Short mmCIF file of C-alpha atoms and ligand atoms in Angstrom, two decimals:
data_model
loop_
_atom_site.label_atom_id
_atom_site.label_comp_id
_atom_site.label_asym_id
_atom_site.label_seq_id
_atom_site.Cartn_x
_atom_site.Cartn_y
_atom_site.Cartn_z
CA MET A 1 84.08 80.64 -66.15
CA THR A 2 85.55 83.61 -64.33
CA THR A 3 87.11 86.56 -66.15
CA ASP A 4 90.43 85.64 -64.59
CA ALA A 5 90.45 82.21 -66.18
CA ASN A 6 89.83 83.72 -69.59
CA LEU A 7 92.45 86.28 -68.95
CA TYR A 8 95.11 83.73 -68.04
CA ASP A 9 94.25 81.57 -71.03
CA ALA A 10 94.83 84.60 -73.25
CA ILE A 11 98.20 85.15 -71.59
CA GLU A 12 99.31 81.57 -72.17
CA ARG A 13 98.53 81.97 -75.85
CA SER A 14 100.23 85.30 -76.26
CA HIS A 15 103.62 84.17 -74.97
CA ASP A 16 105.48 81.69 -77.09
CA THR A 17 108.40 81.61 -74.64
CA THR A 18 108.48 81.69 -70.89
CA TRP A 19 110.28 84.53 -69.22
CA GLN A 20 113.16 82.29 -68.27
CA ASP A 21 113.78 81.62 -71.96
CA ASP A 22 113.57 85.35 -72.65
CA VAL A 23 116.30 85.96 -70.06
CA ARG A 24 118.50 83.06 -71.21
CA ALA A 25 118.33 84.00 -74.88
CA GLY A 26 119.14 87.65 -74.21
CA VAL A 27 122.34 89.50 -73.43
CA ARG A 28 123.35 88.56 -69.89
CA GLN A 29 126.94 89.68 -69.80
CA VAL A 30 129.39 91.76 -71.80
CA ARG A 31 130.56 88.68 -73.68
CA ASP A 32 127.08 88.16 -75.14
CA LEU A 33 127.36 91.49 -77.02
CA ALA A 34 129.44 89.52 -79.50
CA SER A 35 126.34 87.65 -80.67
CA LEU A 36 124.63 90.88 -81.78
CA PRO A 37 124.63 92.18 -85.36
CA LEU A 38 127.11 94.98 -84.59
CA SER A 39 130.04 96.01 -86.74
CA PRO A 40 133.47 95.14 -85.26
CA ALA A 41 133.99 98.81 -84.37
CA GLU A 42 130.55 99.08 -82.73
CA ARG A 43 131.09 95.88 -80.81
CA GLU A 44 134.44 97.01 -79.54
CA ALA A 45 132.88 100.36 -78.51
CA ALA A 46 129.98 98.62 -76.74
CA GLN A 47 132.34 96.34 -74.87
CA ARG A 48 134.57 99.21 -73.79
CA ALA A 49 131.58 101.28 -72.61
CA ALA A 50 130.09 98.37 -70.72
CA ALA A 51 132.95 98.64 -68.27
CA ASN A 52 131.09 101.55 -66.60
CA HIS A 53 127.61 100.06 -66.23
CA LYS A 54 126.33 96.51 -66.37
CA VAL A 55 124.59 95.11 -69.50
CA ARG A 56 121.53 92.91 -69.53
CA ILE A 57 118.92 92.80 -72.25
CA PRO A 58 116.14 90.16 -72.37
CA LYS A 59 115.45 88.66 -75.79
CA ALA A 60 111.99 90.23 -75.95
CA TYR A 61 113.55 93.68 -75.78
CA LEU A 62 116.44 92.85 -78.15
CA ASP A 63 113.86 91.75 -80.72
CA LEU A 64 112.45 95.29 -80.80
CA ILE A 65 115.73 96.77 -82.08
CA ASP A 66 115.96 97.76 -85.73
CA TRP A 67 119.58 96.86 -86.40
CA ASN A 68 119.53 98.75 -89.74
CA ASP A 69 119.17 102.02 -87.88
CA PRO A 70 122.28 102.97 -85.85
CA ALA A 71 120.16 105.63 -84.08
CA ASP A 72 117.31 103.26 -83.25
CA PRO A 73 115.58 104.49 -80.06
CA ILE A 74 115.30 101.00 -78.55
CA ARG A 75 118.96 100.28 -79.21
CA ALA A 76 119.94 103.64 -77.75
CA GLN A 77 118.44 102.62 -74.42
CA VAL A 78 120.31 99.37 -73.91
CA ILE A 79 123.38 98.99 -76.15
CA PRO A 80 126.44 100.62 -74.48
CA SER A 81 128.07 103.45 -76.38
CA THR A 82 131.39 105.17 -75.81
CA ASP A 83 129.53 108.44 -75.23
CA GLU A 84 128.89 107.04 -71.77
CA LEU A 85 132.61 107.30 -71.04
CA VAL A 86 132.53 111.07 -71.54
CA GLU A 87 131.84 112.52 -68.11
CA GLN A 88 131.13 116.20 -67.57
CA GLU A 89 131.92 118.35 -64.59
CA GLY A 90 128.88 118.59 -62.33
CA GLU A 91 127.55 115.13 -63.13
CA LEU A 92 126.86 113.10 -60.00
CA ASP A 93 127.12 109.53 -58.67
CA ASP A 94 123.91 109.96 -56.71
CA PRO A 95 122.00 112.61 -58.71
CA ILE A 96 118.94 112.78 -56.46
CA ALA A 97 120.70 112.21 -53.09
CA ASP A 98 119.13 108.81 -52.27
CA HIS A 99 122.04 108.03 -49.94
CA GLU A 100 121.90 111.28 -47.96
CA PHE A 101 118.28 110.56 -47.00
CA SER A 102 118.86 106.94 -46.03
CA PRO A 103 118.48 106.48 -42.26
CA VAL A 104 118.97 102.68 -42.53
CA PRO A 105 120.35 100.46 -45.32
CA ARG A 106 118.03 99.82 -48.28
CA LEU A 107 115.64 102.68 -47.46
CA THR A 108 115.30 106.35 -48.47
CA HIS A 109 112.95 108.60 -46.53
CA ARG A 110 112.63 112.11 -47.96
CA HIS A 111 108.92 112.79 -47.91
CA ALA A 112 107.07 112.15 -44.66
CA ASP A 113 104.34 109.82 -45.97
CA ARG A 114 106.39 107.64 -48.32
CA VAL A 115 109.67 105.73 -48.42
CA LEU A 116 111.72 104.06 -51.09
CA LEU A 117 112.67 100.47 -50.25
CA PHE A 118 115.43 98.72 -52.22
CA PRO A 119 114.89 94.97 -51.99
CA THR A 120 117.48 94.30 -54.75
CA TYR A 121 120.00 96.21 -56.81
CA GLN A 122 119.55 93.95 -59.83
CA CYS A 123 117.45 94.64 -62.88
CA ALA A 124 115.89 92.65 -65.68
CA VAL A 125 117.37 95.15 -68.11
CA TYR A 126 120.14 97.68 -67.57
CA CYS A 127 119.26 101.03 -69.09
CA ARG A 128 122.19 103.07 -70.27
CA PHE A 129 120.73 106.30 -68.80
CA CYS A 130 120.04 104.86 -65.32
CA PHE A 131 120.35 107.47 -62.57
CA ARG A 132 121.07 104.77 -60.02
CA LYS A 133 123.75 103.02 -62.02
CA GLU A 134 126.36 103.63 -59.38
CA SER A 135 124.29 101.66 -56.82
CA LEU A 136 123.80 98.83 -59.34
CA THR A 137 127.48 98.20 -59.97
CA SER A 138 128.22 96.84 -56.50
CA ILE A 139 127.88 93.13 -56.06
CA GLY A 140 126.17 91.10 -53.35
CA ARG A 141 123.23 93.42 -53.03
CA GLY A 142 120.44 91.06 -53.90
CA TYR A 143 117.44 90.30 -51.74
CA THR A 144 117.70 88.55 -48.40
CA ARG A 145 115.22 88.70 -45.55
CA GLU A 146 118.07 89.84 -43.31
CA ALA A 147 118.97 92.81 -45.52
CA LEU A 148 115.49 94.34 -45.18
CA LYS A 149 115.12 93.80 -41.47
CA LEU A 150 116.23 97.25 -40.34
CA ALA A 151 114.28 98.96 -43.11
CA LEU A 152 111.01 97.21 -42.12
CA ALA A 153 111.66 98.03 -38.45
CA TYR A 154 112.13 101.66 -39.46
CA ILE A 155 108.82 101.72 -41.33
CA ALA A 156 107.08 100.13 -38.37
CA ASP A 157 108.53 102.86 -36.10
CA HIS A 158 107.30 105.70 -38.32
CA PRO A 159 103.47 105.87 -38.34
CA GLU A 160 103.51 108.77 -40.79
CA ILE A 161 104.61 106.40 -43.55
CA ARG A 162 101.64 105.38 -45.72
CA GLU A 163 103.27 104.34 -49.00
CA VAL A 164 106.12 101.94 -49.44
CA ILE A 165 107.76 102.16 -52.87
CA LEU A 166 109.69 99.10 -53.98
CA THR A 167 112.43 100.25 -56.32
CA GLY A 168 116.03 99.36 -56.85
CA GLY A 169 117.14 97.77 -58.98
CA ASP A 170 113.97 96.28 -60.30
CA PRO A 171 111.78 94.63 -57.65
CA LEU A 172 110.06 92.47 -60.28
CA SER A 173 113.37 90.83 -61.05
CA LEU A 174 112.81 88.93 -57.81
CA SER A 175 111.12 85.57 -57.48
CA ASP A 176 107.40 85.24 -56.63
CA LYS A 177 108.43 83.81 -53.26
CA ALA A 178 110.63 86.74 -52.39
CA LEU A 179 107.96 89.22 -53.48
CA ALA A 180 105.32 87.51 -51.40
CA GLU A 181 107.61 87.58 -48.36
CA ILE A 182 108.39 91.29 -48.84
CA ARG A 183 104.71 92.13 -49.34
CA ALA A 184 103.74 90.19 -46.23
CA GLY A 185 106.42 92.01 -44.21
CA ILE A 186 105.10 95.38 -45.34
CA GLU A 187 101.41 94.64 -44.95
CA ALA A 188 101.98 93.47 -41.39
CA ILE A 189 102.70 97.12 -40.53
CA PRO A 190 99.23 98.52 -39.85
CA HIS A 191 99.80 102.14 -40.83
CA VAL A 192 101.03 101.29 -44.36
CA ARG A 193 98.20 101.72 -46.88
CA LEU A 194 99.72 101.37 -50.30
CA LEU A 195 102.45 99.30 -51.95
CA ARG A 196 104.05 100.85 -55.00
CA ILE A 197 106.30 99.04 -57.41
CA HIS A 198 108.60 100.89 -59.79
CA THR A 199 109.58 98.53 -62.56
CA ARG A 200 110.80 98.18 -66.14
CA VAL A 201 109.79 94.53 -66.31
CA PRO A 202 106.47 95.12 -68.18
CA VAL A 203 108.55 96.88 -70.84
CA ALA A 204 111.65 94.74 -71.12
CA LEU A 205 110.47 91.34 -69.92
CA PRO A 206 106.68 91.36 -70.11
CA SER A 207 106.49 87.54 -70.01
CA ARG A 208 107.62 87.79 -66.36
CA ILE A 209 104.18 89.26 -65.43
CA THR A 210 102.46 85.98 -64.60
CA PRO A 211 99.45 85.06 -62.49
CA GLY A 212 101.90 83.82 -59.85
CA LEU A 213 103.72 87.14 -59.69
CA VAL A 214 100.49 89.07 -59.43
CA ALA A 215 99.20 86.76 -56.67
CA ALA A 216 102.41 87.30 -54.70
CA LEU A 217 101.64 91.03 -54.52
CA GLN A 218 97.97 90.76 -53.63
CA GLY A 219 96.89 91.17 -50.04
CA ARG A 220 95.66 93.89 -47.75
CA LEU A 221 97.36 96.78 -49.47
CA MET A 222 96.33 98.86 -52.47
CA VAL A 223 98.92 98.04 -55.16
CA THR A 224 100.17 100.55 -57.71
CA VAL A 225 102.60 99.49 -60.40
CA VAL A 226 104.58 102.32 -61.97
CA THR A 227 105.94 101.16 -65.32
CA HIS A 228 108.76 102.81 -67.30
CA PHE A 229 107.88 102.97 -71.04
CA ASN A 230 109.88 105.54 -72.97
CA HIS A 231 108.89 104.90 -76.59
CA PRO A 232 105.73 103.81 -78.38
CA ARG A 233 107.57 100.90 -79.99
CA GLU A 234 107.90 99.37 -76.52
CA ILE A 235 104.10 98.99 -76.42
CA THR A 236 103.83 95.49 -77.81
CA ASP A 237 101.25 92.69 -77.66
CA ALA A 238 103.24 91.12 -74.84
CA ALA A 239 103.29 94.39 -72.88
CA GLU A 240 99.56 94.71 -73.44
CA ALA A 241 98.97 91.20 -72.08
CA ALA A 242 101.19 91.93 -69.05
CA CYS A 243 99.29 95.12 -68.25
CA ARG A 244 95.96 93.37 -68.70
CA ILE A 245 96.91 90.81 -66.05
CA MET A 246 97.86 93.57 -63.62
CA ARG A 247 94.71 95.60 -64.30
CA HIS A 248 92.49 92.59 -63.80
CA ALA A 249 94.25 91.96 -60.47
CA GLY A 250 93.03 95.39 -59.43
CA PHE A 251 96.39 97.16 -59.56
CA VAL A 252 96.52 100.85 -60.44
CA LEU A 253 98.90 101.31 -63.33
CA LEU A 254 100.93 104.47 -63.91
CA ASN A 255 103.95 105.21 -66.10
CA GLN A 256 107.01 107.35 -65.72
CA SER A 257 109.18 108.13 -68.74
CA VAL A 258 112.56 109.76 -68.92
CA LEU A 259 112.95 112.46 -71.54
CA LEU A 260 115.90 111.22 -73.61
CA LYS A 261 117.52 112.99 -76.53
CA GLY A 262 117.44 110.81 -79.64
CA VAL A 263 114.89 108.47 -78.04
CA ASN A 264 111.70 110.36 -77.30
CA ASP A 265 112.47 114.08 -77.58
CA SER A 266 109.79 114.85 -80.18
CA VAL A 267 106.17 115.84 -79.88
CA GLU A 268 105.07 113.03 -82.23
CA VAL A 269 106.85 110.27 -80.25
CA LEU A 270 105.70 111.50 -76.82
CA GLU A 271 102.13 112.07 -78.07
CA GLU A 272 101.81 108.58 -79.43
CA LEU A 273 103.53 107.12 -76.33
CA CYS A 274 101.12 108.81 -73.95
CA ARG A 275 98.02 107.94 -75.98
CA GLU A 276 98.94 104.30 -76.44
CA LEU A 277 99.86 103.94 -72.74
CA MET A 278 96.40 105.10 -71.72
CA TYR A 279 94.22 103.84 -74.57
CA ARG A 280 95.89 100.50 -75.24
CA LEU A 281 97.52 99.52 -71.94
CA GLY A 282 95.29 101.35 -69.44
CA VAL A 283 98.43 102.92 -67.94
CA LYS A 284 98.10 106.56 -66.90
CA PRO A 285 101.13 108.73 -67.87
CA TYR A 286 102.29 110.01 -64.48
CA TYR A 287 105.68 111.72 -64.82
CA LEU A 288 107.94 112.76 -67.68
CA HIS A 289 111.32 113.13 -66.00
CA HIS A 290 113.92 115.60 -67.12
CA GLY A 291 117.23 113.76 -67.49
CA ASP A 292 119.06 113.41 -64.18
CA LEU A 293 122.72 114.44 -63.84
CA ALA A 294 123.91 110.83 -64.00
CA ARG A 295 127.50 110.48 -65.11
CA GLY A 296 128.22 110.06 -68.83
CA MET A 297 124.72 110.98 -69.91
CA ALA A 298 125.12 114.46 -71.41
CA HIS A 299 124.50 113.02 -74.89
CA ARG A 300 120.98 111.94 -73.84
CA ARG A 301 119.91 115.07 -71.98
CA THR A 302 117.73 117.72 -73.61
CA THR A 303 117.76 121.30 -72.40
CA ILE A 304 115.03 122.30 -69.96
CA ALA A 305 113.73 124.78 -72.54
CA GLU A 306 113.29 121.94 -75.02
CA GLY A 307 111.51 119.88 -72.37
CA ARG A 308 109.17 122.73 -71.48
CA ALA A 309 108.30 123.25 -75.14
CA LEU A 310 107.48 119.53 -75.47
CA ALA A 311 105.43 119.53 -72.29
CA GLY A 312 103.52 122.60 -73.48
CA ALA A 313 102.69 120.89 -76.81
CA LEU A 314 101.53 117.76 -75.02
CA ARG A 315 99.28 119.78 -72.81
CA ARG A 316 97.53 121.17 -75.92
CA LEU A 317 97.36 117.84 -77.79
CA LEU A 318 96.47 115.32 -75.13
CA SER A 319 93.51 114.82 -72.86
CA GLY A 320 94.06 115.31 -69.15
CA ILE A 321 94.31 111.61 -68.41
CA CYS A 322 96.89 111.11 -71.15
CA ASN A 323 99.09 113.97 -69.90
CA PRO A 324 102.16 113.38 -67.74
CA THR A 325 103.67 116.04 -65.46
CA TYR A 326 107.11 117.17 -66.60
CA VAL A 327 109.32 117.10 -63.54
CA ILE A 328 112.91 117.50 -62.47
CA ASP A 329 114.34 115.61 -59.53
CA LEU A 330 116.56 118.23 -57.89
CA PRO A 331 119.99 117.40 -56.57
CA GLU A 332 120.64 117.49 -52.80
CA GLY A 333 117.23 115.97 -52.12
CA GLY A 334 115.18 118.93 -53.37
CA GLY A 335 112.65 116.40 -54.57
CA LYS A 336 110.58 116.28 -57.74
CA VAL A 337 109.13 119.56 -58.91
CA PRO A 338 107.14 120.40 -62.06
CA LEU A 339 109.07 122.37 -64.71
CA GLY A 340 106.04 123.60 -66.53
CA PRO A 341 104.42 124.55 -68.71
CA CYS A 342 103.41 127.53 -66.56
CA TYR A 343 100.43 129.60 -67.61
CA VAL A 344 100.41 132.27 -64.91
CA GLU A 345 102.03 135.49 -66.17
CA GLY A 346 101.52 137.52 -62.98
CA HIS A 347 98.87 139.41 -61.05
CA ASP A 348 97.88 142.84 -59.90
CA GLY A 349 95.93 142.29 -56.72
CA GLU A 350 92.83 140.34 -57.77
CA ALA A 351 93.53 140.62 -61.51
CA TRP A 352 95.53 137.56 -62.63
CA ARG A 353 97.01 137.40 -66.12
CA ILE A 354 96.88 133.81 -67.32
CA ARG A 355 97.87 132.46 -70.73
CA GLY A 356 95.18 130.30 -72.31
CA GLN A 357 95.75 127.10 -74.31
CA ASP A 358 95.36 129.22 -77.44
CA GLY A 359 98.39 131.34 -76.37
CA GLU A 360 96.32 134.44 -75.59
CA VAL A 361 96.81 136.08 -72.15
CA ARG A 362 93.50 136.76 -70.43
CA THR A 363 92.68 138.47 -67.23
CA TYR A 364 90.91 136.50 -64.55
CA ALA A 365 89.47 138.75 -61.87
CA GLU A 366 89.12 136.91 -58.60
CA ILE A 367 85.83 137.20 -56.80
CA VAL A 368 85.78 135.64 -53.35
CA GLY A 369 83.79 135.90 -50.16
CA GLU A 370 84.50 138.48 -47.44
CA ASP A 371 86.37 135.99 -45.23
CA SER A 372 88.92 135.09 -47.93
CA ARG A 373 89.50 138.70 -48.87
CA ARG A 374 90.53 139.64 -45.35
CA SER A 375 92.99 136.77 -44.88
C1 LIG B 401 110.30 110.01 -56.42
C2 LIG B 401 110.38 109.73 -54.99
C3 LIG B 401 109.23 109.39 -54.28
C4 LIG B 401 107.86 109.30 -54.92
O1 LIG B 401 107.40 110.57 -55.21
P1 LIG B 401 105.95 110.77 -55.87
O2 LIG B 401 105.95 112.19 -56.27
O3 LIG B 401 104.95 110.44 -54.85
O4 LIG B 401 105.89 109.82 -57.04
C5 LIG B 401 109.34 109.16 -52.93
N1 LIG B 401 110.55 109.26 -52.31
C6 LIG B 401 111.66 109.61 -52.94
C7 LIG B 401 112.92 109.71 -52.19
C8 LIG B 401 111.61 109.85 -54.34
O5 LIG B 401 112.72 110.15 -54.97
S1 LIG B 402 115.44 99.23 -64.74
FE1 LIG B 402 115.50 101.16 -63.58
S2 LIG B 402 117.04 100.88 -61.99
FE2 LIG B 402 117.35 99.26 -63.56
S3 LIG B 402 118.86 100.09 -64.97
FE3 LIG B 402 116.84 100.62 -65.83
S4 LIG B 402 116.41 102.66 -64.99
FE4 LIG B 402 118.08 101.80 -63.75
#
């Protein structure tokens, strides 16, 4: 028997519902919020707040909420709150300037070797803190072959593009058939080397990661799936099974988290999250994002100083492979840049003052060959 057969048997056993049931039994529209164990005041608040950003929560994710805790970190990510209606000056519709760098519909090209491709603007779950929520509110922006035509032609015309990043929306909210068609369209372009998928499905709807879905993505290209776990309680048996399927398919798994006040802004939570991602799921923590300037999200943003202190603590506590890079995605298309921690204090010619992991500043005197010294 092949490993794959064993693997898929294990998956069948670990899911007592299919993903369709998970979707059907979850919150699909504002009206469904009424079925949740919220107080009348909380329900009214959630319904009012939902006017600004869609709601959708699969049953598997709803089941992770501790309804006895009003500040539950799972609940905070998906149940609308009236804090979202409080917008601050300086918050943005398009915090990282996706639109400004979009030469054709459904594509953003900011870095020479990689593009974002938006096959759909729908998601399996709608996160309250989403930095693309303004794109997601418009209707009629699902996948069609026609809608991606110009984007694929653009990629074919730009030989410097090596990575195509499917994002959205959530690309894994599409059918196997649609995914296979998109993958085939991309792999037919000879200069593309890697297909990347940015998705929250392994977190919010892990039962959707099926052998059929994985097969739809397999072909000529190296496949990297970038998941979006924000809290260790999201790392469940079902998420583990989903990640195992993808690892056995040969996909490289990475995770990006968003630093969110009241959700994961503590050393203990982030430390456990990063360890469990790597040790249990085989998912390498890639980025920890500072909160974007999405509208109505001030209540979830930490300060940069707080983020740097957390990132510094993680650097001391976690192994290199468990450590994410703390980044900010700058407005106006400045791109993602690391915010620290920074260990270099300065230098006097060849004498560099560098802070060690123990907090002590040491001098590192450079010694290089003649050629380097002259240049
Ligand atoms: C984040 C992002 C990427 C991917 O960047 P990496 O640092 O390679 O993960 C590519 N294009 C755009 C426009 C992005 O915002
Ligand atoms: S899954 Fe991603 S794109 Fe969709 S709402 Fe959540 S953060 Fe936004």
